[in-house]
Coordinates of C-alpha atoms and ligand atoms in Angstrom, one line a residue:
M3 CA 25.6 -6.9 9.3
K4 CA 22.1 -5.5 8.6
V5 CA 19.9 -8.2 7.2
L6 CA 18.6 -5.8 4.5
D7 CA 22.2 -5.1 3.3
T8 CA 23.0 -8.8 2.6
K9 CA 23.4 -10.1 -0.9
F10 CA 21.0 -13.0 -0.4
M11 CA 18.3 -10.5 0.8
Q12 CA 18.8 -8.3 -2.2
G13 CA 18.7 -11.2 -4.6
F14 CA 15.5 -12.4 -2.9
I15 CA 13.8 -9.0 -3.2
K16 CA 14.8 -8.6 -6.8
M17 CA 13.4 -12.0 -7.6
A18 CA 10.1 -11.2 -5.9
D19 CA 9.9 -7.9 -7.8
D20 CA 10.7 -9.5 -11.1
G21 CA 8.0 -12.1 -10.6
F22 CA 5.4 -9.4 -9.7
R23 CA 6.3 -7.3 -12.8
L24 CA 5.7 -10.4 -15.0
G25 CA 2.2 -10.7 -13.6
W26 CA 2.7 -14.0 -11.7
H27 CA 1.8 -12.6 -8.2
E28 CA -1.7 -11.2 -8.1
R29 CA -2.6 -10.1 -4.5
N30 CA -0.7 -12.5 -2.2
G31 CA -0.4 -15.2 -4.9
G32 CA 2.9 -17.1 -4.8
N33 CA 5.7 -17.6 -2.3
L34 CA 9.4 -17.9 -2.2
S35 CA 11.9 -19.5 0.2
Y36 CA 15.7 -19.5 0.4
R37 CA 17.9 -21.9 2.5
M38 CA 20.6 -19.7 4.0
T39 CA 24.3 -20.8 4.1
P40 CA 25.9 -21.1 7.5
H41 CA 28.1 -18.2 6.6
E42 CA 25.0 -16.0 5.8
V43 CA 23.4 -17.0 9.1
D44 CA 26.6 -16.1 10.9
S45 CA 26.8 -12.7 9.2
V46 CA 23.4 -11.6 10.5
K47 CA 23.3 -13.5 13.8
E48 CA 23.5 -10.4 16.1
R49 CA 20.4 -9.0 14.2
L50 CA 18.2 -12.1 15.0
S51 CA 15.8 -12.2 17.9
D52 CA 15.0 -15.3 19.8
H53 CA 11.7 -14.2 21.4
A54 CA 9.2 -15.8 19.0
P55 CA 7.7 -19.2 20.1
W56 CA 8.4 -22.5 18.4
T57 CA 5.5 -23.4 16.1
P58 CA 4.7 -26.7 14.4
I59 CA 5.7 -26.7 10.7
G60 CA 2.9 -29.0 9.7
A61 CA 5.4 -31.4 8.1
H62 CA 8.3 -33.5 9.2
V63 CA 11.6 -32.5 7.6
P64 CA 14.4 -34.0 9.7
G65 CA 16.8 -33.5 6.7
L66 CA 16.5 -29.7 7.4
G67 CA 17.0 -29.8 11.2
G68 CA 18.7 -26.6 12.4
E69 CA 18.6 -24.8 9.0
Y70 CA 17.6 -21.2 8.5
F71 CA 15.3 -19.9 5.7
L72 CA 14.3 -16.6 4.3
V73 CA 10.6 -16.9 3.3
T74 CA 7.7 -14.7 2.3
G75 CA 4.9 -14.2 4.8
S76 CA 1.4 -15.6 4.4
G77 CA -1.0 -13.1 2.9
K78 CA 1.8 -10.7 2.0
F79 CA 1.8 -9.2 -1.5
F80 CA 4.9 -9.7 -3.7
R81 CA 4.4 -6.1 -5.0
N82 CA 5.1 -4.8 -1.4
V83 CA 8.3 -6.9 -0.9
P84 CA 10.7 -4.2 -2.3
V85 CA 8.9 -1.4 -0.4
D86 CA 8.7 -3.1 3.0
P87 CA 10.7 -6.3 3.2
E88 CA 10.7 -6.3 7.0
A89 CA 6.9 -6.5 7.0
C90 CA 6.6 -9.0 4.2
L91 CA 9.4 -11.5 4.8
C92 CA 10.9 -13.4 7.7
I93 CA 13.9 -15.5 8.6
I94 CA 12.9 -18.7 10.3
E95 CA 15.0 -21.3 12.1
L96 CA 14.0 -25.0 12.2
D97 CA 14.5 -27.1 15.3
E98 CA 16.9 -30.1 15.2
A99 CA 14.0 -32.6 14.6
G100 CA 12.7 -30.6 11.7
E101 CA 9.2 -30.4 13.2
N102 CA 9.0 -26.8 14.5
Y103 CA 10.1 -23.4 13.3
R104 CA 10.5 -20.0 15.0
I105 CA 10.7 -16.5 13.5
R106 CA 14.1 -14.9 14.1
W107 CA 13.7 -11.8 11.9
G108 CA 11.0 -9.8 10.0
L109 CA 7.2 -9.9 9.9
V110 CA 7.4 -6.8 12.0
E111 CA 3.7 -6.1 11.7
G112 CA 2.9 -9.7 12.7
G113 CA 1.9 -12.8 10.7
R114 CA 3.4 -16.1 9.9
P115 CA 5.4 -17.7 7.1
T116 CA 3.6 -18.7 3.8
S117 CA 0.8 -21.2 4.1
E118 CA 2.8 -23.3 1.6
L119 CA 5.6 -23.7 4.1
P120 CA 5.1 -27.6 4.2
S121 CA 5.5 -27.8 0.4
H122 CA 8.5 -25.5 0.4
L123 CA 10.3 -27.4 3.2
M124 CA 9.5 -30.8 1.9
N125 CA 10.8 -29.8 -1.5
H126 CA 13.9 -28.3 0.1
E127 CA 14.5 -31.5 2.0
V128 CA 14.3 -33.6 -1.2
K129 CA 16.5 -31.2 -3.2
K130 CA 19.1 -30.7 -0.5
A131 CA 19.7 -34.5 -0.3
M132 CA 19.6 -35.0 -4.1
T133 CA 21.9 -32.2 -5.1
N134 CA 24.4 -32.5 -2.2
G135 CA 23.2 -29.2 -0.8
L136 CA 23.4 -27.3 -4.1
H137 CA 19.7 -26.3 -4.4
R138 CA 18.7 -23.5 -2.1
V139 CA 15.7 -21.8 -3.7
I140 CA 12.1 -23.0 -4.0
Y141 CA 9.7 -20.7 -5.9
H142 CA 6.0 -20.9 -6.2
A143 CA 4.3 -18.6 -8.7
H144 CA 0.9 -18.3 -10.5
P145 CA 2.1 -17.8 -14.1
T146 CA -1.0 -17.3 -16.3
N147 CA -0.2 -19.3 -19.5
T148 CA 1.1 -22.4 -17.7
I149 CA -2.1 -22.4 -15.5
A150 CA -4.2 -22.0 -18.7
L151 CA -2.7 -25.1 -20.2
T152 CA -3.8 -27.2 -17.2
F153 CA -7.4 -26.7 -18.5
V154 CA -6.8 -28.1 -21.9
L155 CA -3.9 -30.6 -21.8
P156 CA -4.0 -34.0 -20.3
L157 CA -2.5 -33.7 -16.8
T158 CA 0.5 -36.0 -17.4
D159 CA 4.2 -35.4 -17.1
E160 CA 4.7 -36.8 -20.6
V161 CA 2.3 -34.5 -22.4
F162 CA 3.2 -31.3 -20.5
T163 CA 6.9 -31.9 -21.0
R164 CA 6.7 -32.8 -24.6
E165 CA 4.4 -29.9 -25.5
L166 CA 6.5 -27.3 -23.6
W167 CA 9.7 -28.7 -25.2
E168 CA 8.3 -28.4 -28.7
M169 CA 7.5 -24.7 -28.2
A170 CA 11.1 -23.4 -27.7
T171 CA 14.3 -25.1 -28.7
E172 CA 16.0 -24.0 -25.4
C173 CA 13.5 -25.9 -23.3
P174 CA 15.0 -29.4 -23.4
V175 CA 18.3 -27.8 -22.6
V176 CA 17.0 -25.8 -19.7
F177 CA 14.8 -28.6 -18.2
P178 CA 16.0 -31.8 -19.8
E179 CA 14.5 -33.9 -16.9
G180 CA 11.0 -32.6 -17.9
V181 CA 8.2 -31.3 -15.7
G182 CA 5.9 -33.0 -13.3
V183 CA 2.2 -32.4 -13.1
I184 CA -0.2 -32.8 -10.2
G185 CA -4.0 -32.8 -10.5
W186 CA -6.0 -30.3 -8.5
M187 CA -5.6 -30.6 -4.8
V188 CA -6.4 -28.4 -1.8
P189 CA -3.3 -26.1 -1.3
G190 CA -1.6 -25.1 1.9
G191 CA -1.1 -28.4 3.6
E192 CA 1.0 -31.5 4.0
A193 CA -0.8 -33.7 1.4
I194 CA 0.0 -31.4 -1.5
G195 CA 3.5 -31.0 -0.2
I196 CA 4.0 -34.8 -0.2
E197 CA 2.8 -35.1 -3.9
T198 CA 5.0 -32.1 -4.9
S199 CA 8.1 -33.4 -3.2
K200 CA 7.5 -36.8 -5.0
K201 CA 7.7 -34.9 -8.3
M202 CA 10.7 -33.0 -7.2
Q203 CA 12.6 -36.3 -6.8
E204 CA 12.5 -36.5 -10.6
Y205 CA 12.1 -32.9 -11.8
N206 CA 12.9 -29.3 -10.9
V207 CA 9.4 -28.1 -12.0
A208 CA 6.1 -29.2 -10.6
V209 CA 2.9 -27.8 -12.1
W210 CA -0.2 -27.6 -9.8
A211 CA -3.3 -27.9 -12.0
H212 CA -5.5 -24.8 -12.0
H213 CA -3.2 -23.1 -9.5
G214 CA 0.5 -22.5 -10.3
V215 CA 4.0 -23.9 -10.5
F216 CA 6.8 -24.8 -8.1
C217 CA 10.5 -24.5 -9.3
S218 CA 13.7 -25.5 -7.5
G219 CA 17.2 -24.3 -8.2
S220 CA 20.6 -23.5 -6.8
T221 CA 20.5 -19.7 -7.2
F222 CA 17.8 -17.0 -7.6
D223 CA 18.8 -16.5 -11.2
E224 CA 18.6 -20.2 -12.1
T225 CA 15.3 -20.7 -10.4
F226 CA 13.7 -17.6 -11.7
G227 CA 15.0 -18.4 -15.2
L228 CA 13.5 -21.8 -15.0
M229 CA 10.0 -20.5 -14.2
H230 CA 10.4 -17.8 -16.9
T231 CA 11.4 -20.4 -19.5
V232 CA 8.5 -22.7 -18.7
E233 CA 6.0 -19.8 -18.7
K234 CA 7.4 -18.4 -22.0
S235 CA 7.0 -21.7 -23.7
A236 CA 3.5 -22.1 -22.3
E237 CA 2.6 -18.6 -23.7
I238 CA 3.7 -19.7 -27.2
L239 CA 1.7 -22.9 -26.9
C240 CA -1.4 -20.9 -25.8
K241 CA -1.0 -18.7 -28.9
V242 CA -0.5 -21.6 -31.2
L243 CA -3.6 -23.4 -29.7
A244 CA -5.6 -20.1 -30.1
I245 CA -4.8 -20.2 -33.8
T246 CA -5.3 -23.9 -34.5
P247 CA -5.4 -27.2 -32.6
N248 CA -3.1 -28.7 -35.2
K249 CA 0.5 -27.6 -35.6
L250 CA 1.7 -27.7 -39.2
N251 CA 5.4 -27.8 -38.2
T252 CA 7.1 -28.8 -35.0
I253 CA 10.3 -30.3 -33.6
Q254 CA 10.4 -34.1 -34.1
P255 CA 11.6 -36.8 -31.7
D256 CA 14.7 -37.5 -33.7
E257 CA 15.5 -33.8 -33.8
F258 CA 15.3 -33.7 -30.0
R259 CA 17.7 -36.7 -29.9
Q260 CA 20.2 -34.7 -32.1
L261 CA 19.8 -31.7 -29.9
A262 CA 20.5 -33.8 -26.8
K263 CA 23.8 -35.1 -28.3
D264 CA 25.1 -31.7 -29.3
F265 CA 24.1 -30.0 -26.0
H266 CA 25.2 -32.9 -23.8
V267 CA 21.9 -33.4 -22.1
E268 CA 20.0 -36.6 -21.5
L269 CA 16.3 -36.5 -22.6
P270 CA 14.2 -39.4 -21.2
E271 CA 12.7 -41.5 -24.0
K272 CA 9.3 -41.4 -22.3
F273 CA 8.9 -37.9 -23.6
L274 CA 9.9 -38.7 -27.2
Y275 CA 6.9 -40.8 -28.1
E276 CA 5.5 -40.9 -31.6
K277 CA 2.2 -39.0 -32.0
Ligands
13P1 P1 0.5 -17.4 1.0 O1 0.0 -15.9 1.0 O2 0.1 -18.0 2.3 O3 1.9 -17.5 0.7 O4 -0.3 -18.2 -0.1 C1 -0.3 -17.8 -1.5 C2 -0.4 -18.9 -2.4 O5 -0.1 -18.8 -3.5 C3 -1.0 -20.2 -1.9 O6 -0.8 -21.2 -2.8
ZN2 ZN1 -0.4 -20.5 -4.9

């Protein structure tokens, strides 16, 4: 089967396009990776080349040995993904040790996978183990309002989670485990990947201060929807803060507890502190 005709490729391209249209991917900002199923790998096997050299990942991910990923290329623009996916994307294979990758398809004009490959793969490794293989999508975007909040809110999981939850009733239902926050770090390496994957052991969302957001999920829809919900809530909070630093009305801790009961979600008490 042609790689471009597969459902996973079409879902990937749609997600990249949706993110671009929402303004989260200026220039080459953001990156996306998808862990392919064995069936999907099989379905495109005769279209994969094995001429590219093995290259160090820059991280050790033994839990992903032998897996295949569809990923965005470094320096590639999300706005070009639907127009020229073969130049912007690649399928990579990892070696059994989870230390090297090789390009099996795509990047026809040259290039390499996203510079955030260590973060993506370390997050995939954590999520694959934690969800029994259910999570397959890791998404990094530069959503404006969430980034703006990293300049004015304390950079703690507790404050970010609580403030985002208060801005939209759906939030505690969509991300009941909360969001993790990481202070500013140099992007593109193993160190930020280690910190992000630590947050991913507890959350499906990790905010990088003054930079962007990582989300994890089982499908393109679920992962995109998570990013969208976080960013929508952040947008409301930015508007509220632009009007006044003091909310007159908001959702109270006991109201969150009632919501948790009715919607059958567990909300950690650490986010329901008295103000
Ligand atoms: P890449 O172009 O290497 O994917 O980098 C974009 C980015 O957002 C870095 O954090
Ligand atoms: Zn980025």
